[in-house]
Structure formats: structure tokens, C-alpha cells
């Protein structure tokens, strides 16, 4: 008798991602290997990995030419299900598996809970496993500050351990919430594209569960008797995402019927495809709107479609030193008016001490 359908679904999702990680890892290893190096040992190593996997044994975890995959685990249902699936699949594949839990120090007893997660991950035979304590600042609000601190710690852990990938337990429900939050901010199609299946430096972060709903993941924990921790912040109405999860989405489903979450997740993928295409167009267009000195020519910018032109402007502002997370639609609209609604405006002050002005038919962007 096979595993419960929910367990089978999460394992399959993780298996697909691990296959991608292994393939990319060996592609890069082959590319970096000196031209005169013998290829037979690498091929033989992969054959031994395959034999180990077929025999159901751990795939040579001590080999430096075996990719390490870490799971970011909070102890909640999503990440515990992910850790369990990673541990199961890693025993059959040419991959090492470890785990990281982040202690945000935002609740009493958070250190003890982090230690409990470490114990649970270690019991799954994950290695390395560690808890990392972080300091959460205030910039951008509590949710954004916690996210920034968490990803900074995960980046550092991945570099420290030489991990090829870090798995995150975001589900389809999380994706739907992200799309709605982007829609509420009114910040464009990129926000509506939600979370990517792969993101970060060299696609470090992988999200295997984006096509699985939260209920299925919790069911997988239940049938495997996995202990989970329900973060009280997830039901605290002081947090925007919590209100959206427990009030906003249920209200939408009541008004529009079931299927809202699936529709929002589908919108994210369609929006991502469109945004990627526009980004590519803008990158190509940027080469044609600069003069011989590299300055942007307003007349050439003006004939570009607005969606493309604003992407060119955003790229230029970021290159000049404006923080990407602090550039909003209103900033781009003001800069855009220097091109499409020129009335002799003064220089525009932007985040990161960047200023934009129009001089002699050119758009000058620099740090003040």
C-alpha cells in the first residue's frame, strides 16, 4: 500500500525540485572542471549515486561533489511537511539534506522552540542542522523587517554551508495572499506575479509547494504524525497577512464562490510570464535609447510603450543607487513626467539620495 495521497503529492513536488537541483549542480560542475580533467571519474561518481539511490541508501552524503539542499523550517505545518519530504527523497537521490530554523526573537520562548525544531530535524537524519537567531529591525514594518532578517540569515547559512538550494514551504494559499497584497499596494504587474518557484542568487530559493494548497500540506503532517507549531502571529489581526488570511480571503470566497485561491495563483503565473516578457523587452530597448555617452535620450524614451519605458527608468534609478524596495509607482510616475509631461520641472528627489532631472533633452540620474 502506497503513502497517503497528500504525502505522495508533497514528496513528488520535492522530488521534482531535487532532480532540477542535481541536474544544475552537475552542469555547473562540468562547466567549471578544467578542460584537461578526466570526465570518467565524474561520470562514475554519478553512476555510484544512482546505484546508491536504487538500493535505497543515503547517496554518499560526505562527498563534496554531492549538492547540499537545506530546508528552511519554522516548525509549522508547511515547513515540517517540506522537511519530512526532503528527508525521505534525499535518501534515494544524489543529494545531501540539511535544515535551518530562524529564531526571530519576537516571542517569549522562541529560543526553546528553535531548539525543538533542531531536535526534530536531526531526528529526520538531516545534516547539517542549525538554529540561527536574528535581530528584527523596524524598517518597512514588522512583517517586512522580519522577512528581511530571515532571508539575510538564510543567505548567510547557504553561503556558510555551501548549499546549492534552500527549500521554502510556501503554498498556493500563500501565493494567493501575496497576489492580493500586491493588488492592494497598486504596485504593478510584477507584484501580481507573486512568488517565483525559484528566486534569489542563482535561483537559490526553491518553492516546491506553490501548486499545493495549505490543507493538503497539513493533512500530510497529520497522517505522518508530525508535530507542528502554530505561530500565534499567523492569527494575530495586528498583521496584514493574518487579517487577509482569516478575514479577507474567506470573505472573497463567500462572495465569489470557491476557487478564488486557485484563480489568484493562476493570475500570479500569468502575470509573471507577462512581467518577464516586458523586462526582456525593456532590457533590449534600453540599449537603443542611450546616446554615445550613455545618457538616456528623452525623445527616444517617449516613443516607448509606457510599461517598457517605466521599466527602463526603474533599472536606471536602481543602477544609480536607489533601493529597489523603496521605489514605488509614484516615484516612477514623477520621473516619467520629465519625459512625457515636460514643463520645466525641477530635479526630483528619490530614495537613496538619487535625483533625476531633464537637461538638454537628456534624462540625468545621479546621486546627490
mmCIF file of C-alpha atoms in Angstrom:
data_model
loop_
_atom_site.group_PDB
_atom_site.id
_atom_site.type_symbol
_atom_site.label_atom_id
_atom_site.label_comp_id
_atom_site.label_asym_id
_atom_site.label_seq_id
_atom_site.Cartn_x
_atom_site.Cartn_y
_atom_site.Cartn_z
ATOM 1 C CA UNK A 1 0.000 0.000 0.000
ATOM 2 C CA UNK A 2 1.405 3.369 -1.018
ATOM 3 C CA UNK A 3 1.568 6.549 1.040
ATOM 4 C CA UNK A 4 -1.442 8.770 1.668
ATOM 5 C CA UNK A 5 -2.239 10.938 -1.408
ATOM 6 C CA UNK A 6 -1.238 14.105 0.445
ATOM 7 C CA UNK A 7 2.118 12.588 1.416
ATOM 8 C CA UNK A 8 2.665 11.318 -2.115
ATOM 9 C CA UNK A 9 1.913 14.789 -3.501
ATOM 10 C CA UNK A 10 4.432 16.603 -1.314
ATOM 11 C CA UNK A 11 7.114 14.000 -1.967
ATOM 12 C CA UNK A 12 6.602 14.234 -5.704
ATOM 13 C CA UNK A 13 6.831 18.036 -5.564
ATOM 14 C CA UNK A 14 10.111 17.845 -3.647
ATOM 15 C CA UNK A 15 11.486 15.090 -5.882
ATOM 16 C CA UNK A 16 10.991 17.224 -8.974
ATOM 17 C CA UNK A 17 12.836 20.147 -7.419
ATOM 18 C CA UNK A 18 15.694 17.933 -6.237
ATOM 19 C CA UNK A 19 16.113 16.494 -9.717
ATOM 20 C CA UNK A 20 16.391 20.051 -11.056
ATOM 21 C CA UNK A 21 18.955 20.982 -8.382
ATOM 22 C CA UNK A 22 21.064 17.887 -9.057
ATOM 23 C CA UNK A 23 20.996 18.462 -12.814
ATOM 24 C CA UNK A 24 22.004 22.118 -12.468
ATOM 25 C CA UNK A 25 24.689 21.269 -9.925
ATOM 26 C CA UNK A 26 26.410 18.782 -12.213
ATOM 27 C CA UNK A 27 26.021 21.054 -15.223
ATOM 28 C CA UNK A 28 27.876 23.793 -13.371
ATOM 29 C CA UNK A 29 30.456 21.318 -12.055
ATOM 30 C CA UNK A 30 31.150 20.057 -15.583
ATOM 31 C CA UNK A 31 31.426 23.635 -16.837
ATOM 32 C CA UNK A 32 33.881 24.605 -14.082
ATOM 33 C CA UNK A 33 36.033 21.471 -14.444
ATOM 34 C CA UNK A 34 39.358 22.144 -16.237
ATOM 35 C CA UNK A 35 39.370 21.108 -19.882
ATOM 36 C CA UNK A 36 42.120 18.541 -19.332
ATOM 37 C CA UNK A 37 40.388 16.918 -16.343
ATOM 38 C CA UNK A 38 39.226 13.364 -16.848
ATOM 39 C CA UNK A 39 35.496 13.059 -17.275
ATOM 40 C CA UNK A 40 35.283 9.426 -16.333
ATOM 41 C CA UNK A 41 35.504 9.956 -12.526
ATOM 42 C CA UNK A 42 32.599 12.412 -12.517
ATOM 43 C CA UNK A 43 30.537 10.064 -14.644
ATOM 44 C CA UNK A 44 31.466 7.160 -12.415
ATOM 45 C CA UNK A 45 30.512 9.176 -9.339
ATOM 46 C CA UNK A 46 27.074 9.895 -10.778
ATOM 47 C CA UNK A 47 26.697 6.188 -11.533
ATOM 48 C CA UNK A 48 27.539 5.349 -7.938
ATOM 49 C CA UNK A 49 24.974 7.906 -6.777
ATOM 50 C CA UNK A 50 22.352 6.250 -8.939
ATOM 51 C CA UNK A 51 23.268 2.808 -7.575
ATOM 52 C CA UNK A 52 23.069 4.079 -4.010
ATOM 53 C CA UNK A 53 19.665 5.606 -4.699
ATOM 54 C CA UNK A 54 18.382 2.429 -6.309
ATOM 55 C CA UNK A 55 19.453 0.480 -3.230
ATOM 56 C CA UNK A 56 17.523 2.907 -1.000
ATOM 57 C CA UNK A 57 20.637 4.148 0.815
ATOM 58 C CA UNK A 58 21.695 7.697 1.569
ATOM 59 C CA UNK A 59 23.517 8.989 -1.509
ATOM 60 C CA UNK A 60 27.098 9.476 -0.352
ATOM 61 C CA UNK A 61 26.417 12.453 1.957
ATOM 62 C CA UNK A 62 30.091 13.102 2.638
ATOM 63 C CA UNK A 63 31.044 13.659 -0.992
ATOM 64 C CA UNK A 64 31.893 17.301 -1.800
ATOM 65 C CA UNK A 65 30.574 16.760 -5.333
ATOM 66 C CA UNK A 66 27.098 15.982 -3.985
ATOM 67 C CA UNK A 67 24.826 19.059 -3.748
ATOM 68 C CA UNK A 68 23.587 20.141 -0.332
ATOM 69 C CA UNK A 69 19.946 21.211 -0.069
ATOM 70 C CA UNK A 70 18.711 22.961 3.062
ATOM 71 C CA UNK A 71 15.121 23.279 4.210
ATOM 72 C CA UNK A 72 14.066 26.464 5.996
ATOM 73 C CA UNK A 73 11.866 25.161 8.799
ATOM 74 C CA UNK A 74 9.891 27.181 11.326
ATOM 75 C CA UNK A 75 8.248 24.134 12.879
ATOM 76 C CA UNK A 76 4.906 24.984 11.268
ATOM 77 C CA UNK A 77 2.924 22.515 9.191
ATOM 78 C CA UNK A 78 4.139 23.737 5.787
ATOM 79 C CA UNK A 79 7.835 23.607 6.602
ATOM 80 C CA UNK A 80 7.627 20.401 8.668
ATOM 81 C CA UNK A 81 5.923 18.640 5.755
ATOM 82 C CA UNK A 82 8.649 20.005 3.485
ATOM 83 C CA UNK A 83 11.422 18.802 5.813
ATOM 84 C CA UNK A 84 9.859 15.348 6.004
ATOM 85 C CA UNK A 85 9.582 15.068 2.224
ATOM 86 C CA UNK A 86 13.158 16.301 1.744
ATOM 87 C CA UNK A 87 14.486 13.753 4.241
ATOM 88 C CA UNK A 88 12.592 10.938 2.521
ATOM 89 C CA UNK A 89 13.628 11.834 -1.020
ATOM 90 C CA UNK A 90 17.249 12.617 -0.138
ATOM 91 C CA UNK A 91 17.750 9.000 0.935
ATOM 92 C CA UNK A 92 17.107 7.922 -2.648
ATOM 93 C CA UNK A 93 18.849 10.658 -4.584
ATOM 94 C CA UNK A 94 22.351 12.066 -5.066
ATOM 95 C CA UNK A 95 21.782 14.905 -2.640
ATOM 96 C CA UNK A 96 22.680 15.840 0.929
ATOM 97 C CA UNK A 97 19.881 17.307 3.050
ATOM 98 C CA UNK A 98 20.099 19.718 5.972
ATOM 99 C CA UNK A 99 17.892 22.180 7.789
ATOM 100 C CA UNK A 100 17.905 25.747 9.120
ATOM 101 C CA UNK A 101 15.457 27.294 11.569
ATOM 102 C CA UNK A 102 15.391 31.033 12.229
ATOM 103 C CA UNK A 103 14.748 32.399 15.707
ATOM 104 C CA UNK A 104 13.304 35.886 15.209
ATOM 105 C CA UNK A 105 13.351 36.632 18.958
ATOM 106 C CA UNK A 106 9.872 38.143 18.680
ATOM 107 C CA UNK A 107 8.091 35.892 21.164
ATOM 108 C CA UNK A 108 8.775 34.560 24.612
ATOM 109 C CA UNK A 109 10.379 31.130 24.466
ATOM 110 C CA UNK A 110 11.376 31.445 20.806
ATOM 111 C CA UNK A 111 14.825 30.051 21.547
ATOM 112 C CA UNK A 112 13.357 26.904 23.088
ATOM 113 C CA UNK A 113 11.075 26.394 20.088
ATOM 114 C CA UNK A 114 14.037 26.782 17.741
ATOM 115 C CA UNK A 115 15.894 24.135 19.732
ATOM 116 C CA UNK A 116 12.886 21.820 19.425
ATOM 117 C CA UNK A 117 12.872 22.260 15.657
ATOM 118 C CA UNK A 118 16.568 21.411 15.542
ATOM 119 C CA UNK A 119 15.843 18.216 17.503
ATOM 120 C CA UNK A 120 13.059 17.235 15.116
ATOM 121 C CA UNK A 121 15.123 17.902 12.003
ATOM 122 C CA UNK A 122 18.047 15.979 13.425
ATOM 123 C CA UNK A 123 15.734 13.053 14.147
ATOM 124 C CA UNK A 124 14.910 13.037 10.423
ATOM 125 C CA UNK A 125 18.630 12.437 9.738
ATOM 126 C CA UNK A 126 19.112 15.880 8.244
ATOM 127 C CA UNK A 127 22.667 17.163 8.472
ATOM 128 C CA UNK A 128 23.769 19.901 8.933
ATOM 129 C CA UNK A 129 21.021 21.333 11.133
ATOM 130 C CA UNK A 130 21.245 24.634 12.989
ATOM 131 C CA UNK A 131 19.200 27.378 14.604
ATOM 132 C CA UNK A 132 20.124 30.964 13.762
ATOM 133 C CA UNK A 133 19.000 33.861 15.949
ATOM 134 C CA UNK A 134 18.382 37.188 14.211
ATOM 135 C CA UNK A 135 17.595 40.749 15.200
ATOM 136 C CA UNK A 136 14.449 42.115 13.559
ATOM 137 C CA UNK A 137 14.545 45.836 12.889
ATOM 138 C CA UNK A 138 11.667 48.209 12.178
ATOM 139 C CA UNK A 139 12.232 49.374 8.621
ATOM 140 C CA UNK A 140 9.229 48.713 6.382
ATOM 141 C CA UNK A 141 7.009 47.484 9.212
ATOM 142 C CA UNK A 142 7.201 44.340 11.371
ATOM 143 C CA UNK A 143 6.369 41.817 8.649
ATOM 144 C CA UNK A 144 8.830 43.236 6.108
ATOM 145 C CA UNK A 145 11.539 43.633 8.737
ATOM 146 C CA UNK A 146 11.150 40.024 9.880
ATOM 147 C CA UNK A 147 11.260 38.821 6.274
ATOM 148 C CA UNK A 148 14.412 40.824 5.549
ATOM 149 C CA UNK A 149 16.151 39.467 8.655
ATOM 150 C CA UNK A 150 15.081 35.913 7.819
ATOM 151 C CA UNK A 151 16.339 35.976 4.241
ATOM 152 C CA UNK A 152 19.603 37.602 5.273
ATOM 153 C CA UNK A 153 20.165 34.764 7.748
ATOM 154 C CA UNK A 154 19.217 32.120 5.177
ATOM 155 C CA UNK A 155 21.573 33.662 2.622
ATOM 156 C CA UNK A 156 24.392 33.597 5.161
ATOM 157 C CA UNK A 157 23.636 29.990 6.128
ATOM 158 C CA UNK A 158 23.564 28.887 2.495
ATOM 159 C CA UNK A 159 26.937 30.518 1.880
ATOM 160 C CA UNK A 160 28.387 29.122 5.097
ATOM 161 C CA UNK A 161 27.385 25.550 4.300
ATOM 162 C CA UNK A 162 27.862 25.785 0.538
ATOM 163 C CA UNK A 163 24.232 24.877 -0.135
ATOM 164 C CA UNK A 164 23.063 24.523 -3.723
ATOM 165 C CA UNK A 165 19.463 25.345 -2.756
ATOM 166 C CA UNK A 166 17.209 26.320 0.139
ATOM 167 C CA UNK A 167 13.666 24.930 0.106
ATOM 168 C CA UNK A 168 10.799 27.128 1.326
ATOM 169 C CA UNK A 169 7.363 25.855 2.280
ATOM 170 C CA UNK A 170 5.156 28.498 0.640
ATOM 171 C CA UNK A 171 1.873 27.016 -0.591
ATOM 172 C CA UNK A 172 -0.713 28.016 -3.158
ATOM 173 C CA UNK A 173 -2.618 29.794 -0.376
ATOM 174 C CA UNK A 174 0.463 31.882 0.428
ATOM 175 C CA UNK A 175 0.725 32.733 -3.258
ATOM 176 C CA UNK A 176 -2.903 33.898 -3.361
ATOM 177 C CA UNK A 177 -2.327 36.108 -0.319
ATOM 178 C CA UNK A 178 0.788 37.601 -1.902
ATOM 179 C CA UNK A 179 -1.120 38.462 -5.079
ATOM 180 C CA UNK A 180 -3.866 40.212 -3.094
ATOM 181 C CA UNK A 181 -1.303 42.173 -1.078
ATOM 182 C CA UNK A 182 0.347 43.281 -4.322
ATOM 183 C CA UNK A 183 -3.018 44.288 -5.742
ATOM 184 C CA UNK A 184 -3.791 46.341 -2.633
ATOM 185 C CA UNK A 185 -0.489 48.210 -2.980
ATOM 186 C CA UNK A 186 -1.251 49.031 -6.605
ATOM 187 C CA UNK A 187 2.381 48.479 -7.499
ATOM 188 C CA UNK A 188 2.071 46.863 -10.903
ATOM 189 C CA UNK A 189 2.120 43.537 -12.654
ATOM 190 C CA UNK A 190 5.357 42.374 -11.027
ATOM 191 C CA UNK A 191 3.664 42.480 -7.620
ATOM 192 C CA UNK A 192 0.750 40.493 -9.027
ATOM 193 C CA UNK A 193 3.175 37.809 -10.150
ATOM 194 C CA UNK A 194 3.624 36.749 -6.540
ATOM 195 C CA UNK A 195 6.443 34.425 -5.542
ATOM 196 C CA UNK A 196 8.587 32.637 -8.111
ATOM 197 C CA UNK A 197 9.140 28.893 -7.930
ATOM 198 C CA UNK A 198 12.865 29.715 -7.994
ATOM 199 C CA UNK A 199 14.373 33.015 -6.848
ATOM 200 C CA UNK A 200 17.355 34.612 -5.162
ATOM 201 C CA UNK A 201 21.042 34.421 -6.087
ATOM 202 C CA UNK A 202 21.499 31.688 -8.699
ATOM 203 C CA UNK A 203 17.892 30.600 -8.023
ATOM 204 C CA UNK A 204 18.927 29.558 -4.518
ATOM 205 C CA UNK A 205 15.393 29.575 -3.108
ATOM 206 C CA UNK A 206 13.039 26.860 -4.334
ATOM 207 C CA UNK A 207 9.320 26.626 -3.512
ATOM 208 C CA UNK A 208 8.076 23.101 -4.289
ATOM 209 C CA UNK A 209 4.591 23.600 -2.781
ATOM 210 C CA UNK A 210 3.332 26.582 -4.792
ATOM 211 C CA UNK A 211 0.841 24.339 -6.599
ATOM 212 C CA UNK A 212 -0.325 22.585 -3.389
ATOM 213 C CA UNK A 213 -2.921 24.011 -1.025
ATOM 214 C CA UNK A 214 -2.326 24.512 2.680
ATOM 215 C CA UNK A 215 -4.948 21.939 3.657
ATOM 216 C CA UNK A 216 -3.186 19.149 1.756
ATOM 217 C CA UNK A 217 0.131 20.004 3.391
ATOM 218 C CA UNK A 218 -1.413 19.973 6.873
ATOM 219 C CA UNK A 219 -3.037 16.638 6.059
ATOM 220 C CA UNK A 220 0.382 15.239 5.164
ATOM 221 C CA UNK A 221 1.644 16.239 8.617
ATOM 222 C CA UNK A 222 -1.389 14.684 10.307
ATOM 223 C CA UNK A 223 -1.140 11.278 8.636
ATOM 224 C CA UNK A 224 2.611 11.133 9.337
ATOM 225 C CA UNK A 225 2.089 12.187 12.972
ATOM 226 C CA UNK A 226 4.483 15.090 12.504
ATOM 227 C CA UNK A 227 4.383 17.528 15.441
ATOM 228 C CA UNK A 228 3.765 21.080 14.259
ATOM 229 C CA UNK A 229 3.805 24.501 15.873
ATOM 230 C CA UNK A 230 1.140 27.068 15.026
ATOM 231 C CA UNK A 231 2.715 30.520 15.185
ATOM 232 C CA UNK A 232 0.330 32.857 17.077
ATOM 233 C CA UNK A 233 1.418 35.666 14.751
ATOM 234 C CA UNK A 234 -0.421 33.833 11.961
ATOM 235 C CA UNK A 235 -3.753 34.523 13.679
ATOM 236 C CA UNK A 236 -2.889 37.929 15.140
ATOM 237 C CA UNK A 237 -5.082 40.599 13.480
ATOM 238 C CA UNK A 238 -2.321 43.154 14.053
ATOM 239 C CA UNK A 239 -0.576 41.677 10.997
ATOM 240 C CA UNK A 240 -1.869 42.437 7.497
ATOM 241 C CA UNK A 241 -1.318 38.946 6.112
ATOM 242 C CA UNK A 242 -3.104 37.418 9.088
ATOM 243 C CA UNK A 243 -6.164 39.617 8.534
ATOM 244 C CA UNK A 244 -6.135 38.756 4.855
ATOM 245 C CA UNK A 245 -5.863 35.028 5.588
ATOM 246 C CA UNK A 246 -8.627 34.842 8.175
ATOM 247 C CA UNK A 247 -10.935 37.632 7.055
ATOM 248 C CA UNK A 248 -10.180 38.806 3.528
ATOM 249 C CA UNK A 249 -9.910 35.532 1.607
ATOM 250 C CA UNK A 250 -12.891 33.893 3.363
ATOM 251 C CA UNK A 251 -14.964 36.977 2.514
ATOM 252 C CA UNK A 252 -13.915 36.744 -1.132
ATOM 253 C CA UNK A 253 -14.796 33.062 -1.277
ATOM 254 C CA UNK A 254 -18.144 33.775 0.310
ATOM 255 C CA UNK A 255 -18.880 36.492 -2.242
ATOM 256 C CA UNK A 256 -17.377 34.849 -5.334
ATOM 257 C CA UNK A 257 -17.524 31.152 -4.543
ATOM 258 C CA UNK A 258 -14.821 28.528 -4.152
ATOM 259 C CA UNK A 259 -11.843 28.614 -6.442
ATOM 260 C CA UNK A 260 -10.605 32.111 -5.550
ATOM 261 C CA UNK A 261 -7.268 30.805 -4.270
ATOM 262 C CA UNK A 262 -6.661 28.746 -7.411
ATOM 263 C CA UNK A 263 -7.626 31.694 -9.625
ATOM 264 C CA UNK A 264 -5.275 34.054 -7.806
ATOM 265 C CA UNK A 265 -2.414 31.564 -8.055
ATOM 266 C CA UNK A 266 -3.102 31.223 -11.783
ATOM 267 C CA UNK A 267 -3.115 35.015 -12.084
ATOM 268 C CA UNK A 268 0.317 35.053 -10.444
ATOM 269 C CA UNK A 269 1.772 32.734 -13.071
ATOM 270 C CA UNK A 270 0.209 34.614 -15.981
ATOM 271 C CA UNK A 271 1.389 37.933 -14.547
ATOM 272 C CA UNK A 272 4.900 36.561 -14.069
ATOM 273 C CA UNK A 273 5.043 35.450 -17.701
ATOM 274 C CA UNK A 274 3.942 38.915 -18.860
ATOM 275 C CA UNK A 275 6.296 40.727 -16.486
ATOM 276 C CA UNK A 276 9.254 38.590 -17.604
ATOM 277 C CA UNK A 277 8.489 39.367 -21.238
ATOM 278 C CA UNK A 278 8.254 43.111 -20.543
ATOM 279 C CA UNK A 279 11.504 43.039 -18.563
ATOM 280 C CA UNK A 280 13.256 41.405 -21.512
ATOM 281 C CA UNK A 281 11.799 43.988 -23.888
ATOM 282 C CA UNK A 282 12.932 46.823 -21.599
ATOM 283 C CA UNK A 283 16.475 45.443 -21.342
ATOM 284 C CA UNK A 284 16.727 45.363 -25.119
ATOM 285 C CA UNK A 285 15.100 48.789 -25.534
ATOM 286 C CA UNK A 286 17.483 50.413 -23.069
ATOM 287 C CA UNK A 287 20.377 49.894 -25.460
ATOM 288 C CA UNK A 288 18.614 51.938 -28.135
ATOM 289 C CA UNK A 289 17.615 54.943 -26.006
ATOM 290 C CA UNK A 290 21.058 55.960 -24.751
ATOM 291 C CA UNK A 291 23.379 58.378 -26.517
ATOM 292 C CA UNK A 292 27.090 57.861 -27.133
ATOM 293 C CA UNK A 293 27.880 58.933 -23.552
ATOM 294 C CA UNK A 294 25.331 56.541 -22.058
ATOM 295 C CA UNK A 295 22.741 59.143 -21.100
ATOM 296 C CA UNK A 296 19.054 58.463 -21.675
ATOM 297 C CA UNK A 297 17.516 60.429 -24.563
ATOM 298 C CA UNK A 298 14.047 61.727 -23.709
ATOM 299 C CA UNK A 299 12.769 61.764 -27.300
ATOM 300 C CA UNK A 300 13.582 58.082 -27.740
ATOM 301 C CA UNK A 301 12.160 57.175 -24.342
ATOM 302 C CA UNK A 302 8.933 58.992 -25.142
ATOM 303 C CA UNK A 303 8.028 56.689 -28.043
ATOM 304 C CA UNK A 304 8.389 53.519 -25.978
ATOM 305 C CA UNK A 305 5.208 51.916 -24.585
ATOM 306 C CA UNK A 306 4.668 53.177 -21.002
ATOM 307 C CA UNK A 307 5.157 49.735 -19.447
ATOM 308 C CA UNK A 308 8.508 49.349 -21.187
ATOM 309 C CA UNK A 309 9.636 52.950 -20.585
ATOM 310 C CA UNK A 310 8.971 52.760 -16.848
ATOM 311 C CA UNK A 311 10.959 49.554 -16.617
ATOM 312 C CA UNK A 312 13.887 51.278 -18.313
ATOM 313 C CA UNK A 313 13.574 54.142 -15.824
ATOM 314 C CA UNK A 314 13.375 51.815 -12.846
ATOM 315 C CA UNK A 315 16.517 49.973 -13.941
ATOM 316 C CA UNK A 316 18.353 53.273 -14.375
ATOM 317 C CA UNK A 317 17.283 54.540 -10.944
ATOM 318 C CA UNK A 318 18.403 51.338 -9.229
ATOM 319 C CA UNK A 319 21.744 51.436 -11.052
ATOM 320 C CA UNK A 320 22.203 54.993 -9.765
ATOM 321 C CA UNK A 321 21.754 53.825 -6.170
ATOM 322 C CA UNK A 322 18.009 53.953 -5.431
ATOM 323 C CA UNK A 323 16.995 50.956 -3.256
ATOM 324 C CA UNK A 324 14.687 48.699 -5.250
ATOM 325 C CA UNK A 325 12.386 48.105 -2.279
ATOM 326 C CA UNK A 326 11.894 51.835 -1.752
ATOM 327 C CA UNK A 327 10.940 52.724 -5.326
ATOM 328 C CA UNK A 328 7.182 52.969 -5.681
ATOM 329 C CA UNK A 329 4.820 53.702 -8.547
ATOM 330 C CA UNK A 330 4.547 57.374 -7.557
ATOM 331 C CA UNK A 331 8.313 57.776 -7.902
ATOM 332 C CA UNK A 332 8.306 56.324 -11.399
ATOM 333 C CA UNK A 333 5.323 58.460 -12.381
ATOM 334 C CA UNK A 334 7.156 61.634 -11.344
ATOM 335 C CA UNK A 335 10.256 60.673 -13.308
ATOM 336 C CA UNK A 336 8.120 59.628 -16.258
ATOM 337 C CA UNK A 337 6.552 63.104 -16.368
ATOM 338 C CA UNK A 338 10.002 64.541 -17.019
ATOM 339 C CA UNK A 339 9.756 62.737 -20.353
ATOM 340 C CA UNK A 340 6.076 62.776 -21.280
ATOM 341 C CA UNK A 341 4.878 65.933 -19.487
ATOM 342 C CA UNK A 342 7.888 68.242 -19.539
ATOM 343 C CA UNK A 343 7.009 71.694 -18.129
ATOM 344 C CA UNK A 344 10.429 72.774 -16.907
ATOM 345 C CA UNK A 345 10.151 70.824 -13.634
ATOM 346 C CA UNK A 346 12.922 70.898 -11.076
ATOM 347 C CA UNK A 347 15.007 67.858 -10.182
ATOM 348 C CA UNK A 348 13.094 65.058 -8.479
ATOM 349 C CA UNK A 349 14.485 63.701 -5.229
ATOM 350 C CA UNK A 350 14.248 59.917 -4.920
ATOM 351 C CA UNK A 351 15.137 57.250 -2.316
ATOM 352 C CA UNK A 352 18.849 56.595 -1.843
ATOM 353 C CA UNK A 353 19.717 60.305 -2.350
ATOM 354 C CA UNK A 354 19.166 59.828 -6.065
ATOM 355 C CA UNK A 355 17.893 62.715 -8.144
ATOM 356 C CA UNK A 356 16.518 62.790 -11.668
ATOM 357 C CA UNK A 357 16.399 65.871 -13.897
ATOM 358 C CA UNK A 358 15.996 66.754 -17.548
ATOM 359 C CA UNK A 359 18.868 68.628 -19.195
ATOM 360 C CA UNK A 360 19.262 69.330 -22.894
ATOM 361 C CA UNK A 361 16.835 66.600 -23.942
ATOM 362 C CA UNK A 362 18.620 64.041 -21.768
ATOM 363 C CA UNK A 363 17.462 62.417 -18.534
ATOM 364 C CA UNK A 364 20.205 62.808 -15.960
ATOM 365 C CA UNK A 365 20.056 60.425 -12.994
ATOM 366 C CA UNK A 366 22.674 60.693 -10.257
ATOM 367 C CA UNK A 367 23.252 60.555 -6.532
ATOM 368 C CA UNK A 368 23.273 63.931 -4.829
#
